[in-house]
Short mmCIF file of C-alpha atoms in Angstrom, two decimals:
data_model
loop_
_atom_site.label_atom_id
_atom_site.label_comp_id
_atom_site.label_asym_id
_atom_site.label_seq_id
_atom_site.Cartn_x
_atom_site.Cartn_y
_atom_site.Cartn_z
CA UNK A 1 0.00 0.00 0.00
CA UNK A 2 1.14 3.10 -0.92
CA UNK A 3 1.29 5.83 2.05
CA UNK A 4 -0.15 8.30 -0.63
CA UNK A 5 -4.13 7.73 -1.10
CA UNK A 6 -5.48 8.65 -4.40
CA UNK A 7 -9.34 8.54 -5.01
CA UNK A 8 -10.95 7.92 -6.69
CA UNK A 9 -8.90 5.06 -8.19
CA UNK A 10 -11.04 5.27 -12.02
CA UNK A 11 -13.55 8.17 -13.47
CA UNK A 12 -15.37 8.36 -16.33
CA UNK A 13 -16.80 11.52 -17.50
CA UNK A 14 -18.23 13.36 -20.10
CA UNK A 15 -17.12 16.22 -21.60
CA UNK A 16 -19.71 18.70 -19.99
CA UNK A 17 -19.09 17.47 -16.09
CA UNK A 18 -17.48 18.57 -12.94
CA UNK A 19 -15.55 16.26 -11.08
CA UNK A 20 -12.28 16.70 -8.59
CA UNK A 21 -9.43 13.98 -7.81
CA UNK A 22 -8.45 13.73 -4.59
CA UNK A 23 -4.80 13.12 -2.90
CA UNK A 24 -3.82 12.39 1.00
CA UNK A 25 -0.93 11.92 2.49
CA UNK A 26 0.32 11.75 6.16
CA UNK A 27 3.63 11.91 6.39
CA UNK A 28 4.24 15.07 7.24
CA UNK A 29 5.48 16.11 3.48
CA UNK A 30 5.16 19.81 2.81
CA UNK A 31 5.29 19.37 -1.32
CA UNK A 32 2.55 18.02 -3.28
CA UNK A 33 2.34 17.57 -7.14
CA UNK A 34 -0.11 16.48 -9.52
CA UNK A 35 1.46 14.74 -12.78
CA UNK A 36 -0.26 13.11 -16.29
CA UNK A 37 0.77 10.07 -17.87
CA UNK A 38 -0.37 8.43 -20.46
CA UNK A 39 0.30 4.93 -21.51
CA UNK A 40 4.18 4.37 -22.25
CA UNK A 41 5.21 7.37 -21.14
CA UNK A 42 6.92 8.97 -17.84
CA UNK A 43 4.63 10.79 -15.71
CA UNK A 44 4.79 14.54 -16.73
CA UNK A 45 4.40 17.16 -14.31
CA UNK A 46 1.61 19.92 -14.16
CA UNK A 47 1.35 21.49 -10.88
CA UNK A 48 3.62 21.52 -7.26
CA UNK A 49 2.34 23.06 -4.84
CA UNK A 50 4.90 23.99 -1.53
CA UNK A 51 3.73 24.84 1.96
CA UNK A 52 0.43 24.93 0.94
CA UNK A 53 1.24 27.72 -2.05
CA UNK A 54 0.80 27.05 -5.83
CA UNK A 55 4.89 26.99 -6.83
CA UNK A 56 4.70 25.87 -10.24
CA UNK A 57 2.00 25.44 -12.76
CA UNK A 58 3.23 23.80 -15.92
CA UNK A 59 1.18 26.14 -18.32
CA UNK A 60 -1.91 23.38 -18.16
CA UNK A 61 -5.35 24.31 -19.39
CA UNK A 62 -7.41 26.55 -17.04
CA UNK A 63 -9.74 23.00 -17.52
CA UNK A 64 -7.63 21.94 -14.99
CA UNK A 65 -7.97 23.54 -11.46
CA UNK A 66 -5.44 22.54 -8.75
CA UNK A 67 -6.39 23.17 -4.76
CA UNK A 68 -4.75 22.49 -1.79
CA UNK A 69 -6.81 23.21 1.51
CA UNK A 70 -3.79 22.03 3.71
CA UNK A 71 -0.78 20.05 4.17
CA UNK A 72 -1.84 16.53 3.83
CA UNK A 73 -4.62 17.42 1.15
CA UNK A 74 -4.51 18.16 -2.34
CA UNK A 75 -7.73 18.59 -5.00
CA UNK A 76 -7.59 18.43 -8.77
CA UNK A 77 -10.48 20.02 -10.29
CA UNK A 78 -12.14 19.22 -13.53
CA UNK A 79 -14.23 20.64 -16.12
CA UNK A 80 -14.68 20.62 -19.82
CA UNK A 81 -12.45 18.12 -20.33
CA UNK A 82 -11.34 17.02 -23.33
CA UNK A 83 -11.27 12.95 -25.03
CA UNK A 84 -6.93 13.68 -24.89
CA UNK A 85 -6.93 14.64 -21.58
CA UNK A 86 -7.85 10.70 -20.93
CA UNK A 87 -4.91 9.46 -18.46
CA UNK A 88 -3.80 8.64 -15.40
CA UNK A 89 -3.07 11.15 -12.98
CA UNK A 90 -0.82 11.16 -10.27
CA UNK A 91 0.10 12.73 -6.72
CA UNK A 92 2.91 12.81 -5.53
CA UNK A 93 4.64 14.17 -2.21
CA UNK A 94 7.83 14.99 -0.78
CA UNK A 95 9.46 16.42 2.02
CA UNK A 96 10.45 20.10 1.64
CA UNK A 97 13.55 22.23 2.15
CA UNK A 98 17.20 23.07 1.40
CA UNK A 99 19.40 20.32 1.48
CA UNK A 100 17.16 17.64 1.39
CA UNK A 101 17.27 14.39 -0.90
CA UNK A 102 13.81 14.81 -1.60
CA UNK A 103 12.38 11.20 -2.97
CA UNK A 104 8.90 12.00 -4.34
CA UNK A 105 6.11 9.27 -3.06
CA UNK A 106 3.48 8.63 -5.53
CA UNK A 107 -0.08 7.32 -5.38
CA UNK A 108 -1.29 4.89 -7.65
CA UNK A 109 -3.85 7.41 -9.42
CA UNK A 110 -6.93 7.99 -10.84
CA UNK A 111 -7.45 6.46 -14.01
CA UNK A 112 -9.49 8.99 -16.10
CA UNK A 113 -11.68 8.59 -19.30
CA UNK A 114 -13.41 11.62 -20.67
CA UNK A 115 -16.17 10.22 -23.42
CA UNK B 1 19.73 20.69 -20.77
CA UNK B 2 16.95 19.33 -18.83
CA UNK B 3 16.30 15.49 -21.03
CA UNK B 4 17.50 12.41 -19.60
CA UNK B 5 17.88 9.89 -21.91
CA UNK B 6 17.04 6.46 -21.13
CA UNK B 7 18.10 3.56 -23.23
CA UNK B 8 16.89 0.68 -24.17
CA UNK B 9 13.57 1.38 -24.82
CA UNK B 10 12.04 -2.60 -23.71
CA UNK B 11 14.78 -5.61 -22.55
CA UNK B 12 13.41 -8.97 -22.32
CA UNK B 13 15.95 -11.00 -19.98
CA UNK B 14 15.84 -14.67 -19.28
CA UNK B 15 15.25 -15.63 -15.11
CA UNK B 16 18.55 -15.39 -13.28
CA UNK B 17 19.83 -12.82 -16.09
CA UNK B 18 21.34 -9.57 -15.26
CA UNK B 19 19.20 -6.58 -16.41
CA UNK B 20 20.75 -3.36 -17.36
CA UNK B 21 19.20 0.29 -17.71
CA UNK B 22 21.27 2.93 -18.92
CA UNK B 23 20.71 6.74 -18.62
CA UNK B 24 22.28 10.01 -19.63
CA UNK B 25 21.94 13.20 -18.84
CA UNK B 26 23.47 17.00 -19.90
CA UNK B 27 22.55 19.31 -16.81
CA UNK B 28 25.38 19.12 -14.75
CA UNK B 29 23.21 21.12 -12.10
CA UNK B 30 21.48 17.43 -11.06
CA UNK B 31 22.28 16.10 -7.97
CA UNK B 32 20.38 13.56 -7.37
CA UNK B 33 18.95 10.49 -9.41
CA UNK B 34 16.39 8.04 -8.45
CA UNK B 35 15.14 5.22 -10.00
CA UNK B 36 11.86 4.36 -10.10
CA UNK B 37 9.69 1.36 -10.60
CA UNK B 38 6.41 0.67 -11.99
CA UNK B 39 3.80 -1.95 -12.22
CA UNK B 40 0.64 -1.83 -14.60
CA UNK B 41 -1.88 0.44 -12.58
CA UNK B 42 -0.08 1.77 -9.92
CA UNK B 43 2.33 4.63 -9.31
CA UNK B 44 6.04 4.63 -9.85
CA UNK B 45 7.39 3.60 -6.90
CA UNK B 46 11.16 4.72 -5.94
CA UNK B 47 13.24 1.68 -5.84
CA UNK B 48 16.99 3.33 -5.36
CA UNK B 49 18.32 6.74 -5.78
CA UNK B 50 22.20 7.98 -5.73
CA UNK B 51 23.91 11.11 -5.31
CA UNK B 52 26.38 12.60 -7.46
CA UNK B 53 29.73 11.98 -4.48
CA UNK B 54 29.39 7.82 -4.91
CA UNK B 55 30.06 5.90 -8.22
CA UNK B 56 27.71 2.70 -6.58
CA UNK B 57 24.76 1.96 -4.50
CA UNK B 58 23.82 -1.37 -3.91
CA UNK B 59 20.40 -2.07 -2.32
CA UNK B 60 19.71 -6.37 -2.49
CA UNK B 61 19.74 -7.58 -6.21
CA UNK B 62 19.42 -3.64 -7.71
CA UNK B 63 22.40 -1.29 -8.02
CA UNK B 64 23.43 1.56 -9.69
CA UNK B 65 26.62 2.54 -11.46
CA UNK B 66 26.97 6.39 -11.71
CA UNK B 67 29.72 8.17 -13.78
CA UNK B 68 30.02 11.54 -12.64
CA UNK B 69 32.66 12.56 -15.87
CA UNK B 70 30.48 11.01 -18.68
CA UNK B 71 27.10 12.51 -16.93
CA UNK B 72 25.73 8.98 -17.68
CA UNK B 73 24.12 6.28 -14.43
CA UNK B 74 22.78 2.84 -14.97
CA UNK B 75 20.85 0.33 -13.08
CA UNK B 76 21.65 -3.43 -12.72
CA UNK B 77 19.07 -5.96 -11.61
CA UNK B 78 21.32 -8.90 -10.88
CA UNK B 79 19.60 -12.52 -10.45
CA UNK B 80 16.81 -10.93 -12.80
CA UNK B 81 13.21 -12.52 -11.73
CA UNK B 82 9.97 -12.99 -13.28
CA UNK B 83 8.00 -10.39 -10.31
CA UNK B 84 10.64 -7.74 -11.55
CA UNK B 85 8.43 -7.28 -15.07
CA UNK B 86 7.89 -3.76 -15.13
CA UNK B 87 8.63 0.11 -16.47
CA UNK B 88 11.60 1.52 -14.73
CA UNK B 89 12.06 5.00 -15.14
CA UNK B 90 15.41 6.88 -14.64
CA UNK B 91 15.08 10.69 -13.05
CA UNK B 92 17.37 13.48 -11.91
CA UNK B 93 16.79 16.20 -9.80
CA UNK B 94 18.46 19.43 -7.88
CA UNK B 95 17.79 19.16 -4.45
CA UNK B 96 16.18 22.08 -2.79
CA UNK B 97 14.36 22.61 -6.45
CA UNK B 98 10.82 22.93 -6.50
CA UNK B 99 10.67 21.34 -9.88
CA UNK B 100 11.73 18.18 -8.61
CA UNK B 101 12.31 15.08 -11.19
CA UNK B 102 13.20 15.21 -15.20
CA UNK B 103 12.57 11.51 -16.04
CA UNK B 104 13.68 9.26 -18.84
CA UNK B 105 11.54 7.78 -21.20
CA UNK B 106 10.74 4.40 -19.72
CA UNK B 107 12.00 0.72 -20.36
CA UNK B 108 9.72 -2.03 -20.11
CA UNK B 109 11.69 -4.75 -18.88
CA UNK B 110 10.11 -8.24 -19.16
CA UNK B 111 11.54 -11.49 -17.38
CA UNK B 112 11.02 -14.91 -18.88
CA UNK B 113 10.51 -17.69 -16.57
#
């Protein structure tokens, strides 16, 4: 079991709907990041979040609406998606600060398929 | 600057084979490399990492070679076993950066029984 909680673990949605991932973690990890990967491919990185703040945004569609209401929780929100944005998406955490080796933990994700 | 490159692309080893994973990289600026494993439907999980001050790690049957002057790292799964079938994914990192992990491209590594 991974100590990063992903739900939920497959969505299917239409093109028109709302619908938010969720990510938990408890270890005490004060970075947070939400990749996409799709079949064959590494995991590709769209948002970190650190200390609770929005850091980095990797230019992703406004579609896509990250949140993160504290430290151990972080939201993905959707809407309008489109049939390419079909993938799984990660979480992933890791501890924060200068000096670190900072190994990122990763859930197992939320399979999405937009119809 | 940023691409590792991750060769080969798939490796299909017999049981009890040695497995081999090479990776480059051109950003001298990384620090830190991981390696990380994973299964159909989950997440990568990290299986061994090295910094940039050792030229070997060993952890069980899974080590990695690092060369610091050719900017290149590699990982070795000795005694190669069926359960070890999966993607493995190279990365590199600067620690203390918020942008975390540039990963390789993948190699699907498949072990006969």
């Amino acid at each position: 079991d991974t100590e990063v909680t992903q739900t939920p673990k497959h969505l299917v949605m239409g093109m028109t709907n709302k619908k938010s991932l969720k990510c938990e973690q408890h270890m005490g990890h004060r970075a947070m990041y939400w990749y996409k990967q799709k079949a064959k491919k590494p995991p590709e990185l769209m948002f970190v979040y650190s200390y609770e703040k929005l850091s980095i945004n990797e230019s992703v569609p406004s579609r896509f609406s990250p949140e993160c209401p504290n430290s151990s929780l972080l939201n993905l929100h959707l809407h309008a998606l489109q049939p390419e944005d079909s993938a799984l998406y990660l979480c992933a955490s890791s501890p924060q600060g200068a000096g670190l080796n900072q190994p990122q933990h990763f859930g197992d994700g939320t399979r999405l398929s937009i119809l | 600057q940023q691409q590792v490159k991750q060769s080969p692309q798939s490796l299909i080893v017999q049981k009890g084979g040695i497995s081999i994973i090479n990776c480059a990289y051109e950003n001298t600026a990384f620090d830190y490399f991981p390696w990380y494993q994973q299964f159909p439907g989950k997440g990568p999980a990290l299986l061994i990492a090295i910094r940039p001050d050792v030229s070997e790690k060993k952890e069980g049957r899974f080590t990695i070679s690092f060369n610091k002057s050719a900017k290149q790292f590699s990982l070795h799964i000795m005694d190669s076993q069926p359960g070890d079938s999966a993607t493995y994914f190279c990365a590199a990192s600067i620690i203390g950066s918020a942008r975390q992990l540039t990963f390789g491209s993948g190699t699907q590594l498949t072990v006969l029984p």
